[in-house]
Short mmCIF file of C-alpha atoms and ligand atoms in Angstrom, two decimals:
data_model
loop_
_atom_site.label_atom_id
_atom_site.label_comp_id
_atom_site.label_asym_id
_atom_site.label_seq_id
_atom_site.Cartn_x
_atom_site.Cartn_y
_atom_site.Cartn_z
CA MET A 168 62.87 104.76 101.09
CA ASN A 169 62.17 108.42 100.18
CA SER A 170 64.17 109.24 96.80
CA GLU A 171 65.07 112.34 98.02
CA ASN A 172 67.40 110.46 100.99
CA TYR A 173 69.54 108.87 98.19
CA ILE A 174 69.42 110.78 95.16
CA SER A 175 69.03 114.54 93.90
CA LYS A 176 66.00 115.91 91.74
CA ILE A 177 68.43 117.49 89.08
CA TRP A 178 68.68 113.92 87.71
CA GLN A 179 66.17 113.16 85.28
CA ARG A 180 64.01 109.80 85.69
CA GLY A 181 64.68 107.47 83.02
CA ILE A 182 68.21 108.64 81.93
CA PHE A 183 68.99 104.95 82.45
CA GLU A 184 66.14 103.04 80.90
CA ASN A 185 67.39 99.91 78.93
CA ARG A 186 70.37 99.79 80.89
CA VAL A 187 71.53 96.94 83.36
CA VAL A 188 74.12 97.35 86.26
CA PHE A 189 76.08 94.64 87.45
CA CYS A 190 77.30 95.30 90.95
CA THR A 191 79.42 93.49 93.65
CA GLY A 192 79.25 94.31 97.06
CA GLY A 193 75.82 95.28 96.02
CA SER A 194 73.91 94.43 99.67
CA GLY A 195 76.46 96.69 101.53
CA ASP A 196 75.27 100.01 102.63
CA ILE A 197 76.95 102.27 99.70
CA CYS A 198 76.94 99.74 96.87
CA SER A 199 73.36 99.00 97.46
CA SER A 200 72.47 102.44 97.45
CA GLN A 201 74.18 103.62 94.21
CA VAL A 202 72.30 100.97 93.05
CA ARG A 203 68.94 101.92 94.32
CA ALA A 204 69.71 105.34 92.65
CA LEU A 205 70.52 103.69 89.32
CA VAL A 206 67.22 101.75 89.49
CA TYR A 207 65.30 104.94 89.95
CA LEU A 208 66.31 106.33 87.35
CA GLY A 209 65.35 103.94 84.97
CA ALA A 210 68.13 100.69 85.13
CA ASN A 211 67.54 97.20 85.80
CA ALA A 212 70.11 95.79 88.04
CA CYS A 213 71.93 92.74 89.51
CA ILE A 214 73.66 92.62 92.85
CA VAL A 215 75.88 89.83 94.20
CA GLY A 216 77.02 89.19 97.55
CA ARG A 217 78.40 86.08 99.81
CA ASN A 218 75.03 86.21 102.15
CA LYS A 219 72.15 84.84 99.86
CA GLN A 220 69.21 86.13 101.94
CA LYS A 221 70.70 89.24 102.04
CA ALA A 222 71.43 89.62 98.61
CA GLU A 223 67.84 88.80 97.93
CA ARG A 224 65.94 90.84 100.76
CA VAL A 225 68.28 94.20 99.38
CA ALA A 226 67.27 93.68 95.90
CA ALA A 227 63.83 92.95 96.33
CA ASP A 228 63.93 96.24 98.56
CA ILE A 229 65.83 98.12 95.69
CA ALA A 230 63.11 96.94 93.30
CA ASN A 231 61.03 99.29 95.19
CA ALA A 232 62.46 102.29 93.81
CA ARG A 233 60.58 102.24 90.69
CA PRO A 234 57.80 100.42 89.32
CA GLY A 235 58.30 97.66 87.12
CA ALA A 236 61.81 97.49 88.08
CA ASN A 237 63.82 94.31 87.91
CA VAL A 238 66.24 93.52 90.87
CA LEU A 239 68.18 90.15 90.83
CA GLY A 240 70.01 89.22 94.05
CA ILE A 241 72.27 86.62 93.48
CA GLY A 242 73.63 85.31 96.67
CA ASN A 243 77.09 82.81 97.78
CA VAL A 244 78.82 84.78 95.32
CA ASP A 245 82.54 85.24 96.88
CA VAL A 246 84.39 87.77 94.28
CA ARG A 247 87.63 85.81 95.71
CA LYS A 248 86.27 82.68 93.31
CA ILE A 249 86.18 83.76 89.58
CA GLU A 250 83.76 80.69 89.10
CA ALA A 251 80.99 81.99 91.00
CA LEU A 252 81.18 85.27 89.61
CA GLU A 253 81.41 83.73 86.39
CA ALA A 254 77.80 82.51 86.94
CA ALA A 255 76.70 85.65 88.32
CA VAL A 256 77.33 87.52 85.30
CA SER A 257 75.54 84.85 83.29
CA LYS A 258 72.91 84.65 84.99
CA CYS A 259 72.41 88.58 85.11
CA VAL A 260 72.92 88.71 81.36
CA SER A 261 70.32 85.92 80.72
CA THR A 262 67.79 87.54 83.02
CA LEU A 263 68.43 91.37 82.18
CA GLY A 264 69.93 90.96 78.59
CA GLY A 265 73.14 92.21 79.29
CA ILE A 266 75.97 94.46 81.32
CA ASP A 267 75.87 97.71 80.58
CA PHE A 268 77.43 99.19 83.79
CA VAL A 269 79.46 97.67 86.11
CA ILE A 270 80.27 98.62 89.71
CA ALA A 271 82.93 96.64 91.71
CA GLY A 272 82.26 97.36 95.14
CA ALA A 273 83.16 94.25 97.28
CA ALA A 274 85.54 95.04 99.82
CA GLY A 275 86.58 93.71 103.36
CA ASN A 276 88.65 95.86 105.98
CA PHE A 277 89.25 95.58 109.80
CA LEU A 278 91.97 97.90 111.93
CA ALA A 279 95.19 95.77 112.78
CA PRO A 280 99.20 96.70 113.43
CA PHE A 281 101.37 95.50 111.24
CA VAL A 282 103.36 93.35 114.07
CA GLN A 283 99.44 91.92 114.74
CA LEU A 284 98.65 90.99 111.00
CA SER A 285 99.22 87.35 109.70
CA THR A 286 99.89 86.62 106.56
CA ASN A 287 96.60 85.21 105.76
CA ALA A 288 94.81 88.46 107.12
CA PHE A 289 96.77 90.54 104.71
CA LYS A 290 96.05 88.20 101.66
CA SER A 291 92.16 88.03 102.47
CA VAL A 292 92.01 91.86 102.07
CA ILE A 293 94.19 91.76 99.14
CA ASP A 294 91.58 88.97 97.79
CA ILE A 295 88.57 90.32 98.10
CA ASP A 296 89.50 94.10 97.46
CA LEU A 297 92.05 93.96 94.86
CA MET A 298 91.56 90.19 93.05
CA GLY A 299 87.89 90.70 93.71
CA SER A 300 87.84 93.46 91.37
CA TRP A 301 90.03 92.03 89.07
CA ASN A 302 87.65 89.09 88.77
CA THR A 303 84.50 91.29 88.35
CA VAL A 304 86.07 93.26 85.44
CA LYS A 305 87.52 90.03 83.83
CA THR A 306 83.91 88.30 83.91
CA THR A 307 81.73 91.49 82.78
CA VAL A 308 84.17 93.28 80.43
CA PRO A 309 83.19 90.82 77.13
CA HIS A 310 79.50 91.99 78.22
CA LEU A 311 80.76 95.86 78.19
CA LEU A 312 81.83 95.67 75.27
CA ASP A 313 78.67 94.23 73.59
CA SER A 314 77.19 97.31 75.41
CA VAL A 315 79.15 99.56 73.40
CA ALA A 316 78.48 98.20 70.42
CA LYS A 317 74.71 98.08 71.29
CA TYR A 318 75.02 102.13 72.46
CA PRO A 319 77.84 103.38 70.08
CA GLY A 320 77.22 107.27 71.80
CA ALA A 321 77.46 110.00 69.70
CA GLY A 322 75.38 112.70 71.90
CA ASP A 323 73.65 109.93 73.80
CA TYR A 324 75.28 108.63 76.96
CA GLU A 325 76.83 105.40 76.38
CA GLY A 326 76.98 101.86 78.14
CA GLY A 327 80.21 100.20 78.71
CA ARG A 328 81.17 101.62 81.97
CA ILE A 329 83.18 100.48 85.25
CA ILE A 330 83.24 102.19 88.89
CA PHE A 331 85.33 101.02 91.27
CA ILE A 332 84.95 101.88 94.96
CA SER A 333 88.00 102.62 96.45
CA ALA A 334 89.13 104.51 99.37
CA THR A 335 91.25 107.59 100.27
CA LEU A 336 93.86 105.69 102.70
CA GLN A 337 96.32 105.06 100.28
CA TYR A 338 96.63 108.58 99.36
CA THR A 339 98.80 109.19 102.28
CA GLY A 340 99.19 105.53 104.27
CA VAL A 341 97.60 105.12 107.76
CA PRO A 342 98.34 103.56 110.59
CA LEU A 343 96.69 99.85 111.23
CA ASN A 344 95.70 99.70 107.61
CA THR A 345 98.23 98.31 105.38
CA HIS A 346 96.06 95.42 104.30
CA GLY A 347 93.72 98.23 102.84
CA VAL A 348 95.88 100.86 101.87
CA VAL A 349 97.92 98.34 99.31
CA ALA A 350 94.62 97.17 98.36
CA LYS A 351 93.11 99.92 97.10
CA ALA A 352 96.11 101.42 95.80
CA GLY A 353 96.23 98.43 93.38
CA VAL A 354 92.52 98.81 92.78
CA ASP A 355 93.05 102.46 91.52
CA ALA A 356 95.95 101.32 89.52
CA LEU A 357 93.69 98.48 88.03
CA SER A 358 91.24 101.27 86.87
CA ALA A 359 93.57 103.22 85.49
CA GLN A 360 94.98 100.60 83.31
CA LEU A 361 91.55 99.77 82.03
CA ALA A 362 90.92 103.48 81.41
CA ILE A 363 93.98 103.27 78.94
CA GLU A 364 93.66 99.65 77.92
CA LEU A 365 89.51 99.69 77.28
CA GLY A 366 89.17 103.81 76.30
CA PRO A 367 89.90 102.74 72.77
CA ARG A 368 87.38 100.29 72.93
CA GLY A 369 84.63 102.33 73.99
CA VAL A 370 85.11 101.60 77.75
CA THR A 371 85.13 104.08 80.46
CA SER A 372 86.85 103.10 83.89
CA ASN A 373 86.84 105.59 86.92
CA VAL A 374 87.11 105.25 91.01
CA ILE A 375 84.56 107.14 93.14
CA ALA A 376 86.89 107.25 96.89
CA PRO A 377 84.36 107.80 99.45
CA GLY A 378 85.71 109.59 102.76
CA MET A 379 83.73 108.99 105.72
CA ILE A 380 80.15 108.25 104.99
CA GLN A 381 77.42 108.30 107.60
CA SER A 382 75.37 105.23 108.46
CA THR A 383 77.70 103.09 106.65
CA GLU A 384 79.26 100.05 107.63
CA GLY A 385 82.82 101.47 107.07
CA GLU A 386 81.63 104.34 109.06
CA ARG A 387 80.82 101.50 112.14
CA ARG A 388 83.79 99.49 111.30
CA LEU A 389 86.54 102.44 110.87
CA PHE A 390 85.59 105.55 112.55
CA ARG A 391 82.44 105.41 115.10
CA ASN A 392 84.33 104.14 117.88
CA SER A 393 87.51 106.26 117.65
CA GLY A 394 86.33 108.34 120.19
CA ILE A 395 87.07 111.49 117.64
CA ASP A 396 85.04 114.19 116.73
CA MET A 397 85.21 113.36 112.80
CA VAL A 398 82.92 116.21 111.78
CA ARG A 399 85.59 118.16 112.66
CA ARG A 400 88.24 116.84 110.74
CA VAL A 401 86.35 117.53 107.34
CA PRO A 402 86.96 120.64 106.04
CA THR A 403 83.15 120.61 104.41
CA GLY A 404 82.26 120.80 108.12
CA ARG A 405 79.98 117.01 107.89
CA LEU A 406 80.27 113.52 107.25
CA GLY A 407 79.78 112.45 103.41
CA THR A 408 76.07 110.82 102.72
CA ILE A 409 75.32 108.19 100.52
CA LYS A 410 73.54 110.38 98.43
CA ASP A 411 76.83 112.59 97.90
CA VAL A 412 78.41 109.08 96.65
CA ASN A 413 75.16 108.38 94.74
CA ASN A 414 75.32 111.99 92.48
CA ALA A 415 78.90 111.49 91.99
CA THR A 416 78.02 107.57 90.23
CA VAL A 417 75.32 109.17 88.07
CA PHE A 418 77.41 111.83 86.94
CA LEU A 419 80.00 109.29 85.67
CA LEU A 420 77.60 107.09 83.93
CA ALA A 421 75.22 109.12 82.30
CA GLU A 422 76.28 111.66 79.29
CA THR A 423 77.82 113.97 81.97
CA GLY A 424 80.73 111.30 82.22
CA ASP A 425 81.46 110.63 78.60
CA TYR A 426 84.63 112.26 78.65
CA VAL A 427 85.54 111.37 81.82
CA ASN A 428 87.79 108.22 81.74
CA GLY A 429 90.94 107.25 84.27
CA THR A 430 89.79 109.52 86.82
CA VAL A 431 89.14 109.27 90.74
CA GLN A 432 86.28 110.91 91.86
CA VAL A 433 87.03 111.69 95.91
CA VAL A 434 83.76 112.13 97.42
CA ASP A 435 85.35 113.36 101.10
CA GLY A 436 84.59 116.53 101.88
CA ALA A 437 88.47 117.40 101.63
CA ALA A 438 89.08 115.13 104.46
CA TRP A 439 92.22 112.88 103.20
CA ARG A 440 94.27 116.78 102.85
CA ILE A 441 94.39 116.90 106.10
CA GLY A 442 95.10 113.51 107.22
CA ALA A 443 91.40 112.89 108.66
CA GLN A 444 91.61 108.96 108.06
CA VAL A 445 93.67 108.63 110.94
CA THR A 446 90.97 105.97 112.45
CA THR A 447 91.86 104.80 115.81
CA GLY A 448 91.27 107.01 118.96
CA VAL A 449 94.86 105.59 119.96
CA GLU A 450 97.34 108.78 119.32
CA TYR A 451 99.92 107.61 116.82
CA PRO A 452 102.79 106.13 117.17
CA ALA A 453 101.38 104.60 120.16
CA SER A 454 98.86 102.64 117.98
CA VAL A 455 101.06 100.56 116.49
CA LEU A 456 103.81 100.43 118.94
CA VAL A 457 101.93 97.16 120.54
CA GLU A 458 102.80 94.08 121.69
CA PRO A 459 103.76 92.20 118.64
CA LYS A 460 102.44 88.72 120.13
CA ILE A 461 100.77 87.77 116.95
CA LEU A 462 103.99 88.21 114.93
CA LYS A 463 103.11 85.13 112.83
CA LEU A 464 103.30 84.34 109.27
N1 COA B 61 92.70 92.05 113.02
C1 COA B 61 93.73 91.01 112.73
N2 COA B 61 93.33 89.89 111.96
C2 COA B 61 92.17 89.71 111.30
C3 COA B 61 91.02 90.72 111.92
C4 COA B 61 91.40 91.56 112.54
N3 COA B 61 90.43 92.26 113.44
N4 COA B 61 89.89 90.13 111.50
C5 COA B 61 90.20 89.00 110.35
N5 COA B 61 91.66 88.90 110.90
C6 COA B 61 92.33 87.71 110.01
C7 COA B 61 91.97 86.12 110.58
O1 COA B 61 92.56 86.21 112.01
C8 COA B 61 92.65 85.07 109.58
O2 COA B 61 94.04 85.25 109.78
P1 COA B 61 94.58 83.81 110.24
O3 COA B 61 94.26 82.97 109.28
O4 COA B 61 95.88 84.22 110.47
O5 COA B 61 94.00 84.13 111.78
C9 COA B 61 92.47 86.24 108.12
O6 COA B 61 91.88 87.50 108.58
C10 COA B 61 90.86 85.89 107.45
O7 COA B 61 90.21 86.04 108.46
P2 COA B 61 88.61 85.35 108.18
O8 COA B 61 87.73 85.78 108.99
O9 COA B 61 88.93 83.62 107.93
O10 COA B 61 88.48 85.92 106.57
P3 COA B 61 87.13 85.97 105.81
O11 COA B 61 87.60 86.18 104.48
O12 COA B 61 85.68 85.11 106.57
O13 COA B 61 86.99 87.51 106.22
C11 COA B 61 87.89 89.84 106.52
C12 COA B 61 87.44 88.77 105.63
C13 COA B 61 88.72 89.59 107.39
C14 COA B 61 88.16 90.94 105.52
C15 COA B 61 86.36 90.07 107.54
O14 COA B 61 86.39 91.34 108.20
C16 COA B 61 85.51 90.37 106.24
O15 COA B 61 84.36 89.40 105.79
N6 COA B 61 84.70 91.56 105.86
C17 COA B 61 83.88 91.76 105.03
C18 COA B 61 82.97 93.19 105.46
C19 COA B 61 84.28 94.11 105.39
O16 COA B 61 84.98 93.96 105.97
N7 COA B 61 83.37 95.37 105.27
C20 COA B 61 84.21 96.44 105.37
C21 COA B 61 83.60 98.03 104.97
S1 COA B 61 84.73 98.88 105.34
#
């Protein structure tokens, strides 16, 4: 893949030399692209995902971004299982020498009205998005603290940085996504807490909240079949690209992010401000006034 498609030329190659990024959801469209950008700029990486073949295939592809890059793809890792993450973190550290940056990106979502949402469905998304993010930081923070000790900063960019991939849905609430909205509100709160609690230890924690990013699973699942011209719902006049998300990622992880902690970087062309994240072609409130036929617990 041509680097111009996923990262701006303004970033200097080599800025992430010797840094290691650990990324959950790393086989997905957005996170794999973030990791590709970091690898292009010098990092090595470990991506984890549920599907083993996919994780290994995507890791091998990302490694093409830079000659000599070391990119590990570990499959069979469900972020809901902290033991699986522990094992992956351990393999990452023993193979690549540590962890300097964490991207907590694994997420699950679908559209369903509250009256058709089972407790298990709600819990599945909370478990993947919120508990998965918790499990990710719980298992990686000790290594981020080592990273801070290794790269104490003082004019240089540091190690010990966390980025959570969240959303904008929770700012207003949206129909058909109670599970996603509640989970992402929790993720935002978790990041803010870590900024407060780990800031004194040299670790930063920030959120990236992508809006409608074209050619991603989120777009396919949540927007593409809505029948709505989504571009007209974005003040900036276009859908987002993975390059937009990657530039925000590099900004937070490079020296440019040294004093940026506890923030939310919204990358959505201001779409949420005009309520653009209503994700169904069916008008509200008809979309939620459906037959509560699956009103099961
Ligand atoms: N509407 C209503 N309920 C749904 C649903 C939908 N579209 N899709 C799944 N569910 C329910 C299931 O029926 C089940 O509930 P039940 O036991 O009461 O029947 C529950 O959610 C769990 O589903 P299951 O498929 O067993 O869970 P899973 O852990 O394998 O999958 C999901 C988790 C549901 C989040 C699944 O969509 C997923 O794995 N997504 C990963 C990728 C993804 O979503 N990416 C989105 C990026 S925006």
